[in-house]
CSV table of C-alpha atoms in Angstrom, one decimal:
chain,number,residue,atom,x,y,z
H,1,MET,CA,30.2,-20.5,-4.7
H,2,LEU,CA,28.3,-17.0,-5.8
H,3,LEU,CA,24.9,-17.1,-5.3
H,4,ASP,CA,21.6,-15.4,-6.0
H,5,PRO,CA,21.6,-12.9,-2.9
H,6,ASP,CA,17.3,-13.4,-3.4
H,7,THR,CA,17.6,-17.1,-2.6
H,8,SER,CA,20.4,-16.9,-0.5
H,9,SER,CA,18.1,-18.7,2.5
H,10,CYS,CA,17.5,-21.7,0.1
H,11,PRO,CA,17.8,-25.3,2.2
H,12,ASP,CA,19.9,-26.6,-0.4
H,13,ASP,CA,22.9,-23.4,0.2
H,14,ARG,CA,22.7,-24.3,3.5
H,15,THR,CA,23.9,-28.2,3.0
H,16,GLY,CA,27.2,-26.4,1.8
H,17,VAL,CA,27.2,-29.1,-1.4
H,18,SER,CA,30.8,-28.8,-3.5
H,19,GLU,CA,31.0,-32.4,-5.0
H,20,ARG,CA,31.0,-31.9,-8.9
H,21,GLY,CA,28.9,-33.8,-11.2
H,22,ALA,CA,25.4,-35.4,-9.7
H,23,SER,CA,25.1,-33.3,-7.1
H,24,GLN,CA,25.8,-30.0,-8.6
H,25,GLY,CA,22.6,-31.1,-11.0
H,26,VAL,CA,21.0,-31.5,-8.6
H,27,TYR,CA,21.6,-28.7,-6.8
H,28,ALA,CA,20.9,-26.4,-9.9
H,29,ALA,CA,17.8,-28.2,-10.3
H,30,GLY,CA,16.7,-27.8,-7.4
H,31,LYS,CA,17.6,-23.9,-6.8
H,32,GLU,CA,15.6,-23.5,-10.1
H,33,THR,CA,12.7,-25.6,-8.3
H,34,ARG,CA,12.6,-23.0,-5.3
H,35,ARG,CA,12.4,-20.1,-8.0
H,36,ASP,CA,9.8,-21.6,-9.9
H,37,ILE,CA,7.8,-21.6,-6.8
H,38,LEU,CA,8.8,-17.9,-5.4
H,39,GLU,CA,7.6,-16.8,-8.7
H,40,VAL,CA,4.2,-18.8,-8.6
H,41,ALA,CA,3.8,-17.6,-4.8
H,42,SER,CA,4.4,-14.4,-5.5
H,43,SER,CA,1.8,-13.7,-8.2
H,44,LEU,CA,-0.7,-15.5,-6.0
H,45,PHE,CA,0.0,-13.6,-2.6
H,46,ARG,CA,-0.3,-10.3,-4.7
H,47,GLU,CA,-3.5,-11.3,-6.1
H,48,ARG,CA,-5.2,-12.7,-3.4
H,49,GLY,CA,-2.8,-12.2,0.0
H,50,LEU,CA,-1.5,-14.6,2.9
H,51,ALA,CA,-5.3,-15.3,3.5
H,52,GLY,CA,-6.5,-15.8,-0.2
H,53,VAL,CA,-4.1,-18.8,-1.1
H,54,THR,CA,-3.2,-22.0,0.2
H,55,LYS,CA,-0.2,-24.3,-0.2
H,56,PRO,CA,-1.9,-26.6,-2.5
H,57,ASP,CA,-2.9,-23.9,-4.7
H,58,ILE,CA,0.5,-22.7,-4.7
H,59,ALA,CA,1.3,-26.3,-5.2
H,60,LYS,CA,-0.8,-26.7,-8.3
H,61,ALA,CA,0.2,-23.6,-9.8
H,62,ALA,CA,3.9,-24.5,-9.5
H,63,GLY,CA,3.7,-28.0,-10.9
H,64,VAL,CA,5.0,-29.6,-7.9
H,65,PHE,CA,3.8,-31.8,-5.2
H,66,PRO,CA,2.9,-29.9,-1.5
H,67,SER,CA,5.5,-31.7,0.1
H,68,GLN,CA,8.1,-29.9,-1.8
H,69,LEU,CA,6.8,-26.8,-0.1
H,70,GLY,CA,7.3,-27.4,2.5
H,71,TYR,CA,11.2,-29.0,2.0
H,72,TYR,CA,12.4,-25.5,0.7
H,73,PHE,CA,10.2,-23.2,2.5
H,74,GLY,CA,8.9,-24.4,5.6
H,75,THR,CA,5.1,-22.6,6.5
H,76,LYS,CA,3.0,-21.0,4.0
H,77,GLU,CA,3.9,-17.9,5.9
H,78,ALA,CA,7.7,-18.1,5.4
H,79,LEU,CA,7.2,-18.3,2.2
H,80,PHE,CA,4.8,-15.6,2.0
H,81,VAL,CA,7.8,-13.5,3.6
H,82,GLU,CA,10.4,-14.2,1.8
H,83,ALA,CA,8.3,-14.3,-1.7
H,84,ALA,CA,7.3,-10.3,-0.7
H,85,CYS,CA,11.1,-9.5,0.0
H,86,ARG,CA,12.5,-11.0,-2.8
H,87,ASP,CA,9.9,-8.9,-4.7
H,88,VAL,CA,10.4,-5.6,-3.3
H,89,LEU,CA,14.1,-6.0,-3.9
H,90,HIS,CA,13.2,-6.6,-7.5
H,91,LEU,CA,11.1,-3.7,-7.6
H,92,ALA,CA,13.9,-1.4,-6.2
H,93,ALA,CA,15.8,-2.5,-9.5
H,94,ASP,CA,13.1,-1.5,-11.3
H,95,VAL,CA,12.4,1.7,-9.8
H,96,GLU,CA,16.5,2.3,-10.6
H,97,ARG,CA,16.4,1.0,-14.0
H,98,ALA,CA,13.2,3.3,-14.6
H,99,ALA,CA,15.1,6.5,-13.1
H,100,ALA,CA,18.0,6.2,-15.1
H,101,GLY,CA,17.0,8.3,-18.4
H,102,THR,CA,15.2,10.9,-16.5
H,103,ARG,CA,17.3,14.5,-17.1
H,104,THR,CA,15.7,16.8,-14.6
H,105,PRO,CA,15.2,16.0,-10.8
H,106,ARG,CA,11.4,16.8,-11.2
H,107,THR,CA,11.5,13.9,-13.8
H,108,TYR,CA,14.0,11.9,-12.1
H,109,VAL,CA,11.9,12.0,-8.6
H,110,ARG,CA,8.8,11.2,-10.3
H,111,ALA,CA,10.2,8.3,-12.2
H,112,LEU,CA,10.9,6.8,-9.2
H,113,VAL,CA,7.9,7.4,-7.0
H,114,ARG,CA,5.9,6.5,-10.1
H,115,THR,CA,7.4,3.6,-10.4
H,116,ALA,CA,7.4,2.1,-6.9
H,117,LEU,CA,3.7,3.0,-6.4
H,118,SER,CA,2.4,1.4,-9.6
H,119,SER,CA,3.6,-2.1,-8.7
H,120,PRO,CA,2.2,-4.3,-6.1
H,121,SER,CA,4.9,-5.4,-4.9
H,122,LEU,CA,5.1,-2.8,-2.1
H,123,LEU,CA,1.6,-3.6,-0.1
H,124,PHE,CA,2.7,-7.1,-0.5
H,125,PHE,CA,5.7,-6.3,1.5
H,126,ALA,CA,3.7,-4.1,3.6
H,127,GLU,CA,1.5,-7.1,4.6
H,128,ALA,CA,4.8,-9.7,5.2
H,129,VAL,CA,6.0,-6.7,7.6
H,130,LEU,CA,2.5,-6.6,9.8
H,131,LEU,CA,2.6,-10.5,9.8
H,132,VAL,CA,6.1,-10.7,11.4
H,133,ARG,CA,5.0,-8.8,14.5
H,134,THR,CA,3.2,-12.1,14.9
H,135,ARG,CA,5.8,-14.3,13.8
H,136,PRO,CA,9.3,-12.7,15.0
H,137,GLU,CA,11.0,-16.4,13.6
H,138,LEU,CA,10.0,-14.6,10.2
H,139,ALA,CA,11.6,-11.4,11.1
H,140,ALA,CA,15.0,-11.4,10.0
H,141,GLY,CA,13.8,-11.8,6.2
H,142,VAL,CA,11.6,-8.4,6.6
H,143,ARG,CA,14.9,-6.8,8.3
H,144,GLY,CA,17.2,-7.9,5.8
H,145,ALA,CA,15.3,-6.4,3.2
H,146,PHE,CA,14.9,-3.0,4.7
H,147,GLY,CA,18.7,-3.0,5.2
H,148,ARG,CA,19.4,-4.1,1.2
H,149,LEU,CA,16.7,-1.2,0.2
H,150,TYR,CA,18.5,1.3,2.0
H,151,ASP,CA,21.8,0.3,1.2
H,152,GLU,CA,21.4,0.1,-2.8
H,153,GLY,CA,19.2,3.4,-2.5
H,154,GLU,CA,21.9,5.1,-1.1
H,155,ARG,CA,24.4,3.8,-3.4
H,156,ALA,CA,21.8,4.9,-6.2
H,157,VAL,CA,21.6,8.1,-5.1
H,158,ALA,CA,25.1,9.0,-4.4
H,159,GLU,CA,26.2,7.7,-7.7
H,160,ASN,CA,23.0,9.7,-9.3
H,161,LEU,CA,24.5,13.2,-7.5
H,162,ILE,CA,27.9,12.5,-8.7
H,163,ARG,CA,26.9,11.4,-12.6
H,164,ARG,CA,24.7,14.5,-12.6
H,165,GLY,CA,26.4,17.1,-10.6
H,166,TRP,CA,22.9,17.5,-8.5
H,167,HIS,CA,23.4,18.4,-4.7
H,168,ILE,CA,20.8,17.9,-2.4
H,169,ARG,CA,20.0,18.9,1.5
H,170,ALA,CA,19.8,15.7,3.7
H,171,SER,CA,22.3,12.8,3.6
H,172,ALA,CA,22.2,10.0,0.3
H,173,ALA,CA,21.2,7.4,3.3
H,174,ALA,CA,18.5,9.9,4.5
H,175,GLU,CA,17.4,10.2,1.1
H,176,ALA,CA,17.0,6.7,0.4
H,177,ARG,CA,15.1,6.3,3.9
H,178,GLY,CA,13.0,8.9,3.4
H,179,PHE,CA,11.9,7.6,0.1
H,180,TRP,CA,11.2,4.2,1.0
H,181,ALA,CA,9.4,5.1,3.9
H,182,ALA,CA,7.0,7.9,1.9
H,183,VAL,CA,6.4,5.4,-1.0
H,184,LEU,CA,5.4,2.3,1.8
H,185,GLY,CA,3.2,5.0,3.3
H,186,VAL,CA,1.3,6.2,-0.2
H,187,CYS,CA,0.8,2.7,-1.1
H,188,LEU,CA,-1.4,2.3,1.9
H,189,GLU,CA,-3.6,5.2,1.2
H,190,GLN,CA,-3.5,3.7,-2.4
H,191,ALA,CA,-4.8,0.6,-1.2
H,192,ALA,CA,-7.7,2.1,1.1
H,193,PHE,CA,-8.8,4.3,-2.2
H,194,GLY,CA,-8.3,1.4,-4.8
H,195,ALA,CA,-9.2,2.8,-7.8
H,196,SER,CA,-10.5,6.4,-6.6
H,197,PHE,CA,-6.7,6.9,-5.4
H,198,SER,CA,-6.0,10.8,-5.6
H,199,PRO,CA,-2.9,11.2,-7.9
H,200,ALA,CA,-2.1,14.5,-4.9
H,201,SER,CA,-0.7,12.0,-2.8
H,202,THR,CA,1.6,10.7,-5.4
H,203,GLU,CA,2.4,14.3,-6.1
H,204,ALA,CA,2.6,15.1,-2.6
H,205,THR,CA,5.5,12.4,-2.1
H,206,VAL,CA,7.3,13.8,-5.3
H,207,ASP,CA,7.4,17.1,-3.8
H,208,LEU,CA,8.0,16.0,-0.8
H,209,VAL,CA,11.4,13.9,-2.0
H,210,LEU,CA,12.2,16.8,-4.8
H,211,ASN,CA,12.6,19.2,-2.0
H,212,LEU,CA,16.3,17.6,-0.8
H,213,TYR,CA,17.5,18.2,-4.3
H,214,GLU,CA,18.4,21.7,-4.2
H,215,SER,CA,18.8,23.3,-7.7
H,216,PRO,CA,15.2,24.5,-8.3
H,217,ALA,CA,14.1,22.2,-10.7
H,218,PRO,CA,13.4,23.7,-14.6
H,219,PRO,CA,9.8,23.2,-15.7
H,220,ASP,CA,9.4,19.9,-17.6
Q,1,MET,CA,-27.5,17.3,17.2
Q,2,LEU,CA,-23.9,17.7,17.4
Q,3,LEU,CA,-22.1,14.8,17.6
Q,4,ASP,CA,-18.7,13.2,18.4
Q,5,PRO,CA,-16.9,12.7,15.1
Q,6,ASP,CA,-15.8,9.9,16.0
Q,7,THR,CA,-18.9,8.2,16.9
Q,8,SER,CA,-20.5,9.5,14.1
Q,9,SER,CA,-21.4,6.0,12.3
Q,10,CYS,CA,-22.7,5.2,15.1
Q,11,PRO,CA,-26.4,3.1,14.8
Q,12,ASP,CA,-28.0,5.3,17.2
Q,13,ASP,CA,-27.2,8.3,15.2
Q,14,ARG,CA,-28.6,6.9,12.1
Q,15,THR,CA,-32.2,6.6,13.7
Q,16,GLY,CA,-32.4,10.0,14.0
Q,17,VAL,CA,-33.5,10.0,17.6
Q,18,SER,CA,-34.9,13.7,18.1
Q,19,GLU,CA,-37.1,13.4,21.2
Q,20,ARG,CA,-36.5,14.7,24.5
Q,21,GLY,CA,-36.9,12.8,28.0
Q,22,ALA,CA,-36.4,9.3,27.7
Q,23,SER,CA,-35.1,8.3,24.3
Q,24,GLN,CA,-32.5,11.1,24.9
Q,25,GLY,CA,-31.0,9.5,28.0
Q,26,VAL,CA,-31.4,5.6,26.2
Q,27,TYR,CA,-29.5,7.4,23.5
Q,28,ALA,CA,-26.6,8.7,26.0
Q,29,ALA,CA,-26.4,5.8,27.7
Q,30,GLY,CA,-26.2,4.3,24.1
Q,31,LYS,CA,-23.3,6.6,23.0
Q,32,GLU,CA,-21.6,6.0,26.6
Q,33,THR,CA,-21.4,2.4,26.1
Q,34,ARG,CA,-20.7,2.6,22.4
Q,35,ARG,CA,-17.3,4.8,23.7
Q,36,ASP,CA,-16.3,2.7,26.0
Q,37,ILE,CA,-16.5,-0.6,24.1
Q,38,LEU,CA,-14.6,1.3,21.6
Q,39,GLU,CA,-11.6,2.0,24.0
Q,40,VAL,CA,-11.4,-1.0,25.5
Q,41,ALA,CA,-11.0,-2.6,22.1
Q,42,SER,CA,-9.0,-0.4,21.1
Q,43,SER,CA,-6.5,-1.1,23.6
Q,44,LEU,CA,-6.9,-4.7,23.1
Q,45,PHE,CA,-6.5,-4.5,19.3
Q,46,ARG,CA,-3.1,-2.5,19.7
Q,47,GLU,CA,-1.7,-5.2,22.2
Q,48,ARG,CA,-2.4,-8.0,20.0
Q,49,GLY,CA,-3.2,-7.4,16.6
Q,50,LEU,CA,-6.8,-8.5,15.3
Q,51,ALA,CA,-6.0,-11.9,14.8
Q,52,GLY,CA,-5.3,-12.5,18.8
Q,53,VAL,CA,-8.4,-10.8,20.1
Q,54,THR,CA,-12.0,-12.1,19.7
Q,55,LYS,CA,-15.3,-10.5,20.7
Q,56,PRO,CA,-16.1,-12.7,23.8
Q,57,ASP,CA,-12.9,-11.0,25.1
Q,58,ILE,CA,-13.7,-7.4,24.1
Q,59,ALA,CA,-17.3,-8.1,25.5
Q,60,LYS,CA,-15.4,-9.5,28.8
Q,61,ALA,CA,-13.0,-6.3,29.3
Q,62,ALA,CA,-15.9,-4.0,28.3
Q,63,GLY,CA,-18.4,-5.3,30.8
Q,64,VAL,CA,-20.9,-6.3,27.9
Q,65,PHE,CA,-22.9,-9.1,26.4
Q,66,PRO,CA,-21.2,-10.2,23.5
Q,67,SER,CA,-24.2,-9.0,21.4
Q,68,GLN,CA,-24.0,-5.7,22.5
Q,69,LEU,CA,-21.0,-5.7,20.1
Q,70,GLY,CA,-23.2,-6.9,17.7
Q,71,TYR,CA,-25.9,-4.2,17.9
Q,72,TYR,CA,-23.4,-1.8,18.2
Q,73,PHE,CA,-20.3,-2.4,15.1
Q,74,GLY,CA,-21.5,-5.6,13.7
Q,75,THR,CA,-18.4,-8.0,13.0
Q,76,LYS,CA,-15.6,-8.1,14.8
Q,77,GLU,CA,-13.6,-6.9,12.0
Q,78,ALA,CA,-15.9,-3.3,11.8
Q,79,LEU,CA,-15.3,-3.0,15.3
Q,80,PHE,CA,-11.4,-3.2,14.6
Q,81,VAL,CA,-11.6,-0.8,11.3
Q,82,GLU,CA,-13.7,1.8,13.6
Q,83,ALA,CA,-11.4,1.8,16.1
Q,84,ALA,CA,-8.6,1.9,14.5
Q,85,CYS,CA,-9.6,5.1,12.8
Q,86,ARG,CA,-10.7,6.8,16.0
Q,87,ASP,CA,-7.5,6.0,17.4
Q,88,VAL,CA,-5.3,7.2,14.3
Q,89,LEU,CA,-7.6,10.5,14.6
Q,90,HIS,CA,-6.5,11.4,18.2
Q,91,LEU,CA,-3.1,10.8,17.6
Q,92,ALA,CA,-3.5,13.5,15.0
Q,93,ALA,CA,-4.8,15.9,18.0
Q,94,ASP,CA,-2.1,14.5,20.1
Q,95,VAL,CA,0.5,15.1,17.0
Q,96,GLU,CA,-0.8,18.8,16.7
Q,97,ARG,CA,-0.3,19.4,20.6
Q,98,ALA,CA,3.1,18.5,20.8
Q,99,ALA,CA,4.3,20.2,18.3
Q,100,ALA,CA,2.5,23.8,19.4
Q,101,GLY,CA,5.3,24.6,22.1
Q,102,THR,CA,8.4,24.1,20.3
Q,103,ARG,CA,10.1,27.4,18.3
Q,104,THR,CA,12.3,26.2,15.3
Q,105,PRO,CA,11.2,24.2,12.4
Q,106,ARG,CA,13.7,21.3,13.4
Q,107,THR,CA,12.1,21.0,17.1
Q,108,TYR,CA,8.8,21.3,15.3
Q,109,VAL,CA,9.2,18.5,12.7
Q,110,ARG,CA,10.8,16.2,15.4
Q,111,ALA,CA,8.2,16.7,17.7
Q,112,LEU,CA,5.4,16.0,15.2
Q,113,VAL,CA,7.4,12.6,13.9
Q,114,ARG,CA,8.2,11.2,17.0
Q,115,THR,CA,4.9,11.6,18.7
Q,116,ALA,CA,3.5,9.8,15.7
Q,117,LEU,CA,6.3,7.3,15.9
Q,118,SER,CA,6.2,6.7,19.7
Q,119,SER,CA,2.2,6.0,19.3
Q,120,PRO,CA,0.8,2.3,18.3
Q,121,SER,CA,-2.2,3.8,16.8
Q,122,LEU,CA,-0.3,4.4,13.7
Q,123,LEU,CA,0.2,0.3,12.9
Q,124,PHE,CA,-3.1,-0.2,14.4
Q,125,PHE,CA,-4.2,2.0,11.3
Q,126,ALA,CA,-1.8,0.1,9.0
Q,127,GLU,CA,-3.4,-2.9,9.5
Q,128,ALA,CA,-6.6,-1.6,9.0
Q,129,VAL,CA,-5.8,-0.5,6.1
Q,130,LEU,CA,-5.0,-3.9,4.8
Q,131,LEU,CA,-7.8,-5.4,6.2
Q,132,VAL,CA,-10.4,-3.5,3.9
Q,133,ARG,CA,-8.4,-4.8,1.0
Q,134,THR,CA,-10.5,-8.0,1.5
Q,135,ARG,CA,-13.4,-6.0,3.3
Q,136,PRO,CA,-14.4,-3.4,0.9
Q,137,GLU,CA,-17.6,-2.5,2.4
Q,138,LEU,CA,-15.3,-1.3,5.5
Q,139,ALA,CA,-13.1,1.1,3.1
Q,140,ALA,CA,-15.3,3.8,3.8
Q,141,GLY,CA,-14.1,4.4,7.2
Q,142,VAL,CA,-10.7,3.9,6.3
Q,143,ARG,CA,-11.2,6.6,3.4
Q,144,GLY,CA,-13.0,9.2,5.7
Q,145,ALA,CA,-9.9,9.0,8.2
Q,146,PHE,CA,-7.2,9.5,5.4
Q,147,GLY,CA,-9.5,12.3,4.7
Q,148,ARG,CA,-9.8,13.6,7.6
Q,149,LEU,CA,-5.7,13.3,8.4
Q,150,TYR,CA,-4.9,15.7,5.7
Q,151,ASP,CA,-7.9,18.3,6.2
Q,152,GLU,CA,-6.6,18.6,9.7
Q,153,GLY,CA,-2.6,18.8,9.2
Q,154,GLU,CA,-3.3,20.7,6.1
Q,155,ARG,CA,-5.3,23.4,8.6
Q,156,ALA,CA,-2.8,23.1,11.2
Q,157,VAL,CA,-0.1,23.6,9.0
Q,158,ALA,CA,-1.3,26.8,7.4
Q,159,GLU,CA,-2.1,27.9,10.5
Q,160,ASN,CA,1.3,27.5,11.7
Q,161,LEU,CA,3.1,29.0,8.9
Q,162,ILE,CA,0.8,31.8,9.7
Q,163,ARG,CA,1.3,32.2,13.0
Q,164,ARG,CA,5.4,31.7,13.1
Q,165,GLY,CA,6.0,33.5,9.8
Q,166,TRP,CA,7.7,30.6,8.3
Q,167,HIS,CA,7.6,29.5,5.0
Q,168,ILE,CA,7.3,26.5,2.9
Q,169,ARG,CA,8.5,25.0,-0.4
Q,170,ALA,CA,5.5,22.7,-1.6
Q,171,SER,CA,1.8,23.8,-0.2
Q,172,ALA,CA,0.2,22.8,3.3
Q,173,ALA,CA,-1.5,20.0,1.8
Q,174,ALA,CA,1.7,18.4,0.4
Q,175,GLU,CA,3.1,18.6,3.6
Q,176,ALA,CA,0.5,17.1,5.6
Q,177,ARG,CA,0.4,14.4,3.1
Q,178,GLY,CA,3.6,13.8,3.0
Q,179,PHE,CA,3.9,13.7,6.5
Q,180,TRP,CA,1.2,11.1,7.1
Q,181,ALA,CA,3.0,8.7,4.5
Q,182,ALA,CA,6.3,9.1,5.8
Q,183,VAL,CA,5.3,8.3,9.3
Q,184,LEU,CA,2.9,5.4,8.3
Q,185,GLY,CA,6.1,4.1,6.2
Q,186,VAL,CA,8.6,4.4,9.1
Q,187,CYS,CA,6.5,2.7,11.3
Q,188,LEU,CA,6.4,-0.1,9.2
Q,189,GLU,CA,10.0,-0.3,9.3
Q,190,GLN,CA,10.4,0.5,13.3
Q,191,ALA,CA,7.2,-2.8,13.5
Q,192,ALA,CA,9.8,-5.6,11.4
Q,193,PHE,CA,13.1,-4.2,14.1
Q,194,GLY,CA,11.2,-3.9,17.0
Q,195,ALA,CA,13.3,-3.0,19.6
Q,196,SER,CA,16.3,-2.8,17.7
Q,197,PHE,CA,14.8,0.1,15.4
Q,198,SER,CA,17.3,2.5,14.0
Q,199,PRO,CA,16.6,6.1,14.8
Q,200,ALA,CA,18.4,7.0,11.4
Q,201,SER,CA,15.0,6.0,9.7
Q,202,THR,CA,13.4,8.7,12.3
Q,203,GLU,CA,15.7,11.6,11.7
Q,204,ALA,CA,15.4,10.4,7.6
Q,205,THR,CA,11.9,11.2,8.2
Q,206,VAL,CA,12.7,14.7,10.1
Q,207,ASP,CA,15.4,15.7,7.7
Q,208,LEU,CA,12.6,14.9,4.4
Q,209,VAL,CA,9.8,16.7,6.2
Q,210,LEU,CA,12.1,19.7,7.6
Q,211,ASN,CA,13.2,20.0,4.2
Q,212,LEU,CA,10.4,21.9,3.3
Q,213,TYR,CA,10.9,24.6,5.0
Q,214,GLU,CA,12.5,27.7,3.5
Q,215,SER,CA,14.5,29.1,6.0
Q,216,PRO,CA,17.9,27.0,7.4
Q,217,ALA,CA,17.2,25.6,10.7
Q,218,PRO,CA,19.2,27.3,13.3
Q,219,PRO,CA,21.0,24.7,15.9
Q,220,ASP,CA,18.7,24.0,18.8
């Protein structure tokens, strides 16, 4: 059975449902409910943070019973971490798409950095990372998300280098890890400064990542 | 009056105490008490996070009355933010000292990155950054700390370039900002992975920052 990787920890998946007909319909409906809850919860958590959202808030907004949240996700914290990890992986896909149409190393890196930093998903993920320090039973989800960010990033960088004939000084793996580290750090600064955030930090990150690219960037 | 910059938000400072003799003695004692509380609180917060520490815990460990915490700092959250900002600025000084004796760009950058990542102060500061999102009245302290990290970092990079005759591709300001962004991001990953943290991320950060240095690093 092919699963959406974003929902691989769905309880329904673990029951190994294999009968056709009715139970498959129930399974599909359950998967859809689960995804709906994740989307609604993400939106609320991004806006108000963990402390600002209750289980009844999420249940009401998703049109489900509070008991269904417990059935699908367990605690509010577990739902928070799963939603944050799913969000940051969607962001990774958006980042890759945004950079696809660019033509120079500078516009490529700038598209990566700006797409990442314009999303609330990075900070949501950072909050999940800090949360699992005191909830070690939830850490596996965060570690898995980091692993996928790196693996997908490395693949995207390597594909891109081949397709465009660019060269970098470090490995594709180092480039991907360094990129995510840098944008996670800048998103913290962005959070502290809010509307008065200085674009100089974004530019510094662009410079830092861009300088891995060997050919001097032509003006764009 | 010369103030310790780390304690510039001390209530005593704001009263503009200028008389000599008795009030100066009271002022000095108050300043010392305040610093003692900050040190004890930092140690507790680094170990257990904001939620794991109460005002009475801090008062007991510092040997003061709980009411003194309120007098010097206001809320627990205000104390948390001030302690975290003070901690990260001390870390910046440690980072600069650790790199002072190195001789190649690679050992220099590695000393910067490793010193930063081996300290619990980065994560403590990251938690303060996330906290001020919902406590905007405390954001000024965090913004001030970012500003000083960048200014001091820029000065250190510029001094270092002149002294060693090294060249970098980006500006000293971009290098300093990029460095702090990258190590803040990596410290989040480190928090998620704990003991199983992969040194590859540290190396990726070193590569990212090191690649700003123009002369190819000799093997060390």
